[in-house]
Coordinates of C-alpha atoms in Angstrom, one line a residue:
M1 CA -6.3 29.1 20.8
L2 CA -8.9 31.0 18.3
Y3 CA -9.0 29.9 14.8
T4 CA -10.6 31.8 12.0
H5 CA -10.5 33.1 8.5
A6 CA -13.2 29.8 7.8
T7 CA -16.6 29.2 7.0
I8 CA -17.8 26.3 10.0
I9 CA -20.1 23.7 9.1
T10 CA -20.8 22.5 12.3
V11 CA -23.3 19.1 12.0
D12 CA -24.2 20.2 15.0
P13 CA -28.1 19.5 16.4
S14 CA -29.3 22.6 13.7
R15 CA -27.1 21.6 11.1
R16 CA -25.6 25.7 11.3
I17 CA -23.1 26.7 9.0
I18 CA -21.6 29.9 9.9
E19 CA -19.8 32.4 8.4
D20 CA -16.9 34.4 8.7
G21 CA -16.5 31.9 11.8
A22 CA -14.2 31.5 14.8
I23 CA -13.3 28.4 17.0
H24 CA -12.0 28.8 20.3
V25 CA -10.2 26.1 21.9
A26 CA -9.1 25.6 25.4
D27 CA -6.7 22.3 26.2
D28 CA -8.6 19.0 24.0
L29 CA -12.0 21.0 24.2
I30 CA -14.1 23.7 21.8
V31 CA -15.2 26.4 24.5
D32 CA -16.9 28.8 22.0
L33 CA -17.4 29.3 18.2
G34 CA -18.8 31.7 16.3
K35 CA -19.3 34.6 13.8
T36 CA -15.4 36.9 13.2
D37 CA -15.5 39.4 10.9
I38 CA -11.9 38.0 9.3
L39 CA -12.7 37.3 5.4
R40 CA -13.3 33.7 4.9
A41 CA -10.3 31.8 3.3
K42 CA -11.2 28.2 4.8
Y43 CA -13.5 25.6 5.2
L44 CA -13.9 23.9 8.8
I45 CA -15.6 20.3 9.2
P46 CA -15.6 18.2 12.0
G47 CA -12.4 15.7 11.5
L48 CA -13.8 13.0 9.5
I49 CA -14.2 9.7 10.6
S50 CA -13.2 6.0 9.0
T51 CA -15.5 3.2 9.9
H52 CA -13.7 0.4 8.5
M53 CA -9.9 0.5 7.9
H54 CA -7.2 -2.6 7.5
T55 CA -4.3 -0.9 8.1
A56 CA -1.9 -3.4 7.1
Q57 CA -3.0 -4.1 3.7
T58 CA -1.6 0.1 3.2
L59 CA 1.7 -1.5 2.6
L60 CA 0.1 -3.7 0.4
R61 CA -1.3 -1.1 -2.3
G62 CA -1.0 -2.3 -5.9
T63 CA -0.1 -5.7 -5.3
A64 CA -3.3 -7.6 -5.8
D65 CA -5.6 -5.0 -8.1
D66 CA -8.1 -6.5 -10.4
L67 CA -8.7 -9.6 -8.7
E68 CA -12.0 -11.0 -8.1
L69 CA -12.6 -11.6 -3.8
V70 CA -11.4 -15.1 -3.7
S71 CA -8.2 -14.8 -5.8
W72 CA -7.6 -11.5 -4.4
L73 CA -7.7 -12.5 -0.5
C74 CA -6.4 -16.5 -1.0
E75 CA -4.1 -15.8 -3.6
R76 CA -2.6 -12.6 -2.6
I77 CA -3.7 -10.7 0.4
W78 CA -3.7 -13.7 2.7
V79 CA -0.4 -15.0 1.4
L80 CA 1.4 -11.4 1.9
Q81 CA -0.2 -10.5 5.4
G82 CA 0.3 -14.1 6.7
N83 CA 4.5 -13.1 6.2
F84 CA 4.1 -10.0 7.7
T85 CA 6.0 -9.6 11.2
A86 CA 5.8 -6.6 13.7
E87 CA 7.6 -4.4 12.3
D88 CA 5.8 -4.0 9.1
G89 CA 2.9 -4.4 11.2
Y90 CA 4.1 -1.0 12.9
A91 CA 5.3 0.6 9.3
A92 CA 1.9 -0.1 7.6
A93 CA 0.2 1.9 11.0
R94 CA 2.1 4.9 10.3
L95 CA 1.9 4.8 6.6
S96 CA -2.2 4.8 7.0
I97 CA -2.5 7.4 9.9
G98 CA -0.1 9.8 7.6
E99 CA -1.9 9.3 4.7
M100 CA -5.5 9.8 6.5
L101 CA -4.4 12.5 8.9
K102 CA -2.8 14.4 5.6
S103 CA -6.2 14.1 4.3
G104 CA -8.9 15.1 7.2
T105 CA -9.5 11.7 9.2
T106 CA -9.1 12.4 12.8
C107 CA -10.5 9.0 13.9
F108 CA -10.5 5.8 12.3
L109 CA -11.5 2.1 13.5
E110 CA -9.2 -0.5 12.2
S111 CA -10.4 -4.2 11.3
M112 CA -8.9 -7.8 11.9
F113 CA -5.5 -6.6 13.1
A114 CA -3.8 -10.2 13.4
D115 CA -1.4 -10.9 16.2
R116 CA 1.6 -11.8 13.8
Y117 CA 1.1 -7.6 12.7
G118 CA 2.2 -6.6 16.4
F119 CA -0.7 -5.1 18.2
D120 CA 1.3 -2.9 20.2
G121 CA 3.2 -1.4 17.5
L122 CA -0.5 -0.2 16.4
C123 CA -1.1 1.1 19.4
R124 CA 2.1 3.1 19.7
A125 CA 1.6 4.6 16.1
V126 CA -2.0 5.8 17.0
E127 CA -0.1 7.2 20.2
E128 CA 2.8 9.1 18.5
S129 CA 0.6 10.1 15.9
G130 CA -1.9 11.5 17.8
I131 CA -5.1 10.3 15.6
R132 CA -7.9 8.9 17.5
G133 CA -8.0 4.9 17.4
C134 CA -10.5 2.2 17.7
L135 CA -8.5 -0.6 17.1
G136 CA -9.9 -3.9 16.6
K137 CA -7.9 -7.2 17.0
I138 CA -9.2 -10.0 15.4
V139 CA -10.9 -12.9 17.3
M140 CA -11.1 -16.3 15.0
D141 CA -12.4 -19.7 15.5
I142 CA -12.2 -20.8 12.3
A143 CA -9.6 -20.5 9.3
R144 CA -11.7 -20.2 6.3
Y145 CA -14.1 -17.7 5.4
A146 CA -17.7 -19.0 5.2
Q147 CA -17.0 -22.6 5.9
D148 CA -15.7 -22.9 2.2
D149 CA -12.4 -24.6 2.0
A150 CA -12.0 -23.2 -1.1
W151 CA -11.5 -20.3 0.9
A152 CA -8.8 -21.2 3.2
M153 CA -6.8 -18.4 5.1
H154 CA -2.9 -18.8 4.9
P155 CA -1.6 -20.3 7.9
G156 CA 0.3 -17.6 8.9
L157 CA -2.7 -15.8 9.9
V158 CA -4.2 -18.8 11.6
E159 CA -4.6 -17.7 15.5
D160 CA -6.5 -20.5 18.2
R161 CA -8.4 -18.9 21.1
Q162 CA -5.4 -18.5 23.3
T163 CA -4.3 -16.4 21.1
S164 CA -7.0 -14.5 19.5
L165 CA -9.8 -14.1 22.2
L166 CA -7.7 -13.6 24.9
G167 CA -4.6 -11.8 23.7
T168 CA -7.6 -9.2 22.4
L169 CA -8.4 -9.0 26.1
K170 CA -5.0 -8.9 27.0
M171 CA -4.4 -6.1 24.6
W172 CA -7.8 -4.5 26.0
E173 CA -6.7 -4.0 29.4
K174 CA -3.1 -2.9 28.9
W175 CA -4.3 -0.1 25.8
N176 CA -7.7 0.7 26.0
G177 CA -8.5 4.5 27.3
K178 CA -4.9 5.1 26.6
A179 CA -2.9 8.3 24.9
N180 CA -5.6 11.0 26.4
D181 CA -8.4 8.1 25.7
R182 CA -7.7 8.6 22.2
I183 CA -7.5 4.6 21.8
R184 CA -10.6 2.5 22.7
V185 CA -9.3 -1.3 21.5
C186 CA -12.3 -3.5 20.4
V187 CA -13.0 -7.1 19.1
S188 CA -13.6 -8.4 15.3
D189 CA -15.0 -11.3 14.0
S190 CA -15.7 -15.0 15.0
L191 CA -16.6 -16.7 17.8
Y192 CA -20.1 -14.8 18.3
R193 CA -21.5 -15.7 21.1
E194 CA -18.4 -15.5 23.9
M195 CA -17.6 -12.7 22.1
T196 CA -21.0 -11.1 22.5
A197 CA -21.0 -11.9 26.1
L198 CA -17.7 -10.6 26.7
S199 CA -18.6 -7.5 24.8
R200 CA -21.4 -7.2 27.4
Q201 CA -19.9 -8.0 30.4
K202 CA -16.8 -5.3 29.5
N203 CA -17.9 -3.1 27.7
I204 CA -16.0 -4.1 24.6
P205 CA -17.1 -2.8 21.2
I206 CA -17.3 -5.0 18.4
T207 CA -16.5 -5.1 14.6
M208 CA -17.7 -7.7 11.6
H209 CA -17.5 -8.1 8.4
C210 CA -20.9 -9.2 6.9
A211 CA -22.9 -10.2 3.7
E212 CA -19.9 -9.1 1.8
V213 CA -20.4 -11.7 -0.4
R214 CA -22.8 -14.5 -1.9
A215 CA -20.9 -17.2 0.1
D216 CA -22.3 -15.1 3.5
R217 CA -25.6 -15.5 2.4
D218 CA -25.4 -18.9 1.3
F219 CA -23.7 -19.9 5.1
F220 CA -26.3 -18.4 6.4
A221 CA -29.3 -19.8 4.2
S222 CA -27.1 -23.2 5.4
V223 CA -28.5 -22.5 9.2
K224 CA -31.7 -21.4 8.3
H225 CA -31.2 -17.6 8.5
S226 CA -30.7 -14.6 6.7
P227 CA -27.7 -12.3 7.2
M228 CA -29.3 -10.1 9.9
S229 CA -31.2 -12.8 11.7
Y230 CA -28.0 -14.9 12.1
C231 CA -26.1 -11.8 13.6
A232 CA -29.6 -11.2 15.9
S233 CA -29.6 -15.4 16.8
V234 CA -25.5 -14.6 18.5
G235 CA -26.3 -11.6 20.1
L236 CA -24.4 -9.1 18.0
L237 CA -27.3 -7.0 17.1
S238 CA -26.3 -4.1 19.5
P239 CA -25.1 -0.4 19.9
S240 CA -21.8 -1.5 20.4
T241 CA -21.4 -3.6 17.5
V242 CA -20.3 -1.9 14.0
L243 CA -20.9 -4.5 10.8
V244 CA -19.6 -3.7 7.9
H245 CA -19.7 -4.4 3.9
M246 CA -23.5 -5.5 3.9
V247 CA -23.7 -5.6 0.6
H248 CA -25.9 -8.8 0.2
L249 CA -29.2 -8.1 2.4
D250 CA -32.5 -8.4 1.4
D251 CA -36.1 -6.6 2.9
A252 CA -36.2 -8.2 6.0
D253 CA -32.6 -7.6 6.6
I254 CA -33.0 -3.5 5.6
A255 CA -36.2 -3.4 7.8
T256 CA -33.5 -4.9 11.1
L257 CA -31.6 -2.4 10.0
S258 CA -33.5 0.5 9.9
R259 CA -35.6 -0.3 13.1
P260 CA -34.2 2.4 16.5
A261 CA -31.6 0.7 18.8
P262 CA -30.5 -2.2 19.8
T263 CA -29.6 -2.3 15.8
S264 CA -26.1 -2.7 15.3
R265 CA -24.5 0.7 13.2
T266 CA -23.3 -0.5 9.6
A267 CA -20.2 0.7 7.6
R268 CA -20.2 0.6 4.2
P269 CA -17.1 1.4 2.3
P270 CA -17.6 1.7 -0.8
T271 CA -14.8 1.4 -2.7
P272 CA -13.4 -2.2 -2.2
S273 CA -16.5 -3.9 -3.0
W274 CA -17.4 -1.7 -6.6
R275 CA -13.4 -2.4 -7.1
R276 CA -14.1 -6.1 -6.6
G277 CA -17.3 -6.1 -9.0
S278 CA -19.3 -6.6 -5.9
A279 CA -22.8 -5.0 -5.7
A280 CA -23.1 -1.7 -4.5
C281 CA -25.3 -1.8 -0.5
R282 CA -28.2 -0.3 -0.2
T283 CA -29.6 2.1 1.8
C284 CA -32.3 2.7 4.5
N285 CA -34.4 4.2 5.9
G286 CA -32.3 4.3 8.7
R287 CA -29.6 6.5 7.6
A288 CA -28.6 8.2 10.9
S289 CA -26.7 4.2 11.2
I290 CA -24.8 4.3 8.3
S291 CA -21.4 5.8 8.0
A292 CA -18.6 6.2 5.2
S293 CA -15.5 4.3 5.0
A294 CA -12.3 3.6 3.6
R295 CA -11.3 0.0 3.5
T296 CA -7.8 0.1 2.7
A297 CA -5.0 3.0 1.8
P298 CA -7.2 5.8 2.4
P299 CA -7.1 9.8 0.7
A300 CA -9.1 9.0 3.4
T301 CA -12.8 9.5 3.9
T302 CA -13.1 12.2 1.0
R303 CA -13.1 10.2 -1.8
E304 CA -15.0 7.7 -0.4
M305 CA -17.7 10.8 0.4
K306 CA -17.6 11.3 -3.4
L307 CA -18.0 7.8 -4.5
A308 CA -20.7 7.3 -1.7
G309 CA -22.9 10.3 -2.9
I310 CA -22.2 9.4 -6.9
I311 CA -22.4 5.6 -7.2
H312 CA -26.3 5.5 -5.0
K313 CA -27.7 8.2 -7.6
S314 CA -26.1 5.8 -10.4
V315 CA -27.5 2.3 -9.2
S316 CA -30.7 3.6 -8.0
Y317 CA -31.6 6.1 -11.6
D318 CA -32.6 8.5 -8.8
P319 CA -30.0 11.8 -8.9
T320 CA -31.7 13.3 -5.1
A321 CA -30.4 9.4 -3.4
V322 CA -28.0 10.3 -0.5
P323 CA -27.6 13.9 -1.1
A324 CA -24.6 15.4 0.2
E325 CA -25.5 16.4 3.4
N326 CA -26.2 12.9 4.1
V327 CA -23.2 11.8 3.1
L328 CA -21.3 14.6 5.2
E329 CA -23.3 13.2 8.4
M330 CA -21.9 9.7 7.2
A331 CA -18.5 10.6 7.8
T332 CA -18.7 12.4 10.3
I333 CA -21.5 12.8 12.8
N334 CA -23.3 9.3 11.6
G335 CA -19.2 8.0 12.0
A336 CA -19.5 8.9 16.1
R337 CA -22.3 7.6 16.6
A338 CA -21.4 4.3 15.2
L339 CA -18.2 4.1 17.2
G340 CA -20.5 5.3 20.6
L341 CA -18.5 8.8 20.5
D342 CA -20.9 11.2 19.1
D343 CA -20.9 12.7 22.8
R344 CA -17.4 13.8 22.2
I345 CA -16.7 13.9 18.1
G346 CA -18.7 14.1 15.2
S347 CA -19.6 17.7 15.4
L348 CA -18.4 20.7 16.2
E349 CA -19.7 22.5 19.4
V350 CA -19.2 23.3 22.7
G351 CA -18.0 20.9 24.9
K352 CA -16.7 18.7 22.9
K353 CA -13.5 17.5 21.7
A354 CA -11.6 19.7 19.2
D355 CA -11.1 17.2 16.3
F356 CA -11.3 19.4 13.2
V357 CA -10.5 20.3 9.7
A358 CA -9.6 23.0 7.6
I359 CA -10.3 22.3 3.6
D360 CA -8.3 25.4 1.8
T361 CA -11.3 27.1 -0.7
R362 CA -8.6 29.2 -2.6
R363 CA -7.8 26.4 -4.8
I364 CA -9.1 27.0 -8.4
H365 CA -10.8 23.5 -8.6
L366 CA -12.7 24.9 -5.4
Q367 CA -14.1 27.9 -7.0
P368 CA -17.1 29.2 -7.2
W369 CA -19.0 28.0 -4.7
F370 CA -22.3 28.4 -3.5
N371 CA -23.2 25.1 -1.3
P372 CA -20.1 24.7 0.8
I373 CA -21.1 20.9 1.7
S374 CA -21.8 19.9 -1.9
A375 CA -18.3 21.8 -2.4
V376 CA -16.5 19.6 0.5
V377 CA -18.2 16.4 -0.6
Y378 CA -18.2 16.4 -4.5
T379 CA -15.1 18.5 -5.2
A380 CA -12.5 18.9 -2.0
T381 CA -10.1 16.3 -2.3
G382 CA -7.7 15.2 0.8
R383 CA -4.6 17.4 -1.0
D384 CA -7.5 20.3 -0.3
V385 CA -6.5 19.8 3.3
D386 CA -4.5 22.5 5.1
F387 CA -4.6 22.1 8.3
V388 CA -5.8 19.3 11.3
V389 CA -6.5 19.4 15.2
V390 CA -7.0 16.3 17.0
D391 CA -7.5 16.6 20.8
G392 CA -6.5 20.2 20.8
R393 CA -3.5 19.9 19.5
M394 CA -2.6 20.6 15.9
L395 CA -1.2 17.3 13.5
V396 CA -1.0 18.8 10.3
R397 CA -0.3 22.4 9.4
N398 CA 0.1 23.8 5.5
G399 CA -0.8 20.5 4.6
E400 CA 3.0 18.9 6.4
L401 CA 2.4 16.2 9.2
L402 CA 4.1 17.8 12.5
T403 CA 4.0 14.9 14.4
M404 CA 5.4 12.1 12.0
D405 CA 8.5 12.4 9.7
E406 CA 6.7 11.6 6.5
A407 CA 9.8 10.7 4.3
E408 CA 11.3 8.0 6.6
I409 CA 7.9 6.7 6.8
V410 CA 7.4 6.2 3.1
R411 CA 11.2 5.1 3.1
E412 CA 10.6 2.6 5.1
A413 CA 6.7 1.6 3.5
Q414 CA 8.6 1.1 0.1
Q415 CA 11.6 -1.8 1.8
R416 CA 8.7 -3.3 4.2
S417 CA 6.5 -3.8 0.9
R418 CA 9.5 -5.3 -1.1
E419 CA 10.4 -7.5 1.9
V420 CA 7.2 -8.9 2.5
V421 CA 6.2 -9.7 -1.5
A422 CA 9.7 -11.4 -1.2
R423 CA 9.5 -13.4 2.3
A424 CA 5.9 -14.3 0.2
G425 CA 7.3 -15.6 -2.7
L426 CA 5.5 -13.2 -4.9
T427 CA 7.9 -11.3 -6.7
G428 CA 7.1 -12.5 -10.4
R429 CA 3.7 -12.0 -9.8
V430 CA 3.5 -8.4 -8.4
Q431 CA 4.2 -6.2 -11.0
A432 CA 2.8 -4.3 -14.3
G433 CA 0.5 -6.5 -16.4
W434 CA 2.7 -4.1 -19.2
P435 CA 6.7 -4.7 -20.0
V436 CA 8.3 -2.3 -18.1
E437 CA 12.2 -1.5 -19.8

């Protein structure tokens, strides 16, 4: 297959931008790319990579807005998720994946998928849709956040060691490498020392929420550690670990993250932290280790890229902070590096997987343009995605899903979301703040 009519933003080692470009794909690989003599009408960019995603929460969109984190988790989100069924988890995964694909995300890292959501259904959704997924099943030792009894997890989400850790190993053996290696299984969160030992033994990646709220720092201080010194003490600082949020770090933590390997990778999802009034995460000199991500409900990484580019300028009073080129790297090659997949995806190069996205530049809000990277980061949205290719297979054409029935996905999501709210006993509380006639 030959793809033409494009300005190709390769994000390759030399960061080439090829005008009037074409990509030749054979099977699932890029076999050639270069110039064409056809007028350009699109940007071709590497598929966007979201390094932190909770697919279950997409089904809960609008149920817990404008709440601070404790209320958001303990009074709404955990209560709702504690009433999920496996069928709800499958519906939420399909809704999330459909939205990600339509807005240009070709690979995502699922964090904290609970056993009750039905991990098999998540894997089936990835397999059926054609997207690439690194899927993290929750591993749990205590059923509260940061050892604070006020932050107790809903009983429906509590898992013992047998269900969480051993269940994750079972799912890893069943699904890892399936769907032409588009599915990777990893573990997320607790039982740290045992989990890191298994990670090293079987080469299973880890993703973990860390330093998201001040209560995290209080916990680390109670055991005479900072966030990063604690992670180091339990073996979490390795290239196979993705640490998420990382808001409450001190200078020593930043220095640790800035060091070369074996330091962990970091995923910084801007929207959820700022939406719930948390501080903006800091950047470090080792920007190559930072990746952009969307926590719940994408318009996937397109929106997160813009926010990552502009918020740091505001909080630092520096308009040169985190330029558009760095932001695009975060959402592509750095995301691939965080997931240990940068030899396969994250840039458009001969021999890499054919994962790429076309953005239609003919829309009025994308004209005129002088710097295509600036246009992609600051102006384009998920609605400008024309087609999406993963593993050499076209999954979106003319902005429409080819492997999924969007109308059916939406109908099921609407029904199941209402059923979850009803089972949780929150129907009267999840509604508009103003009167609806």
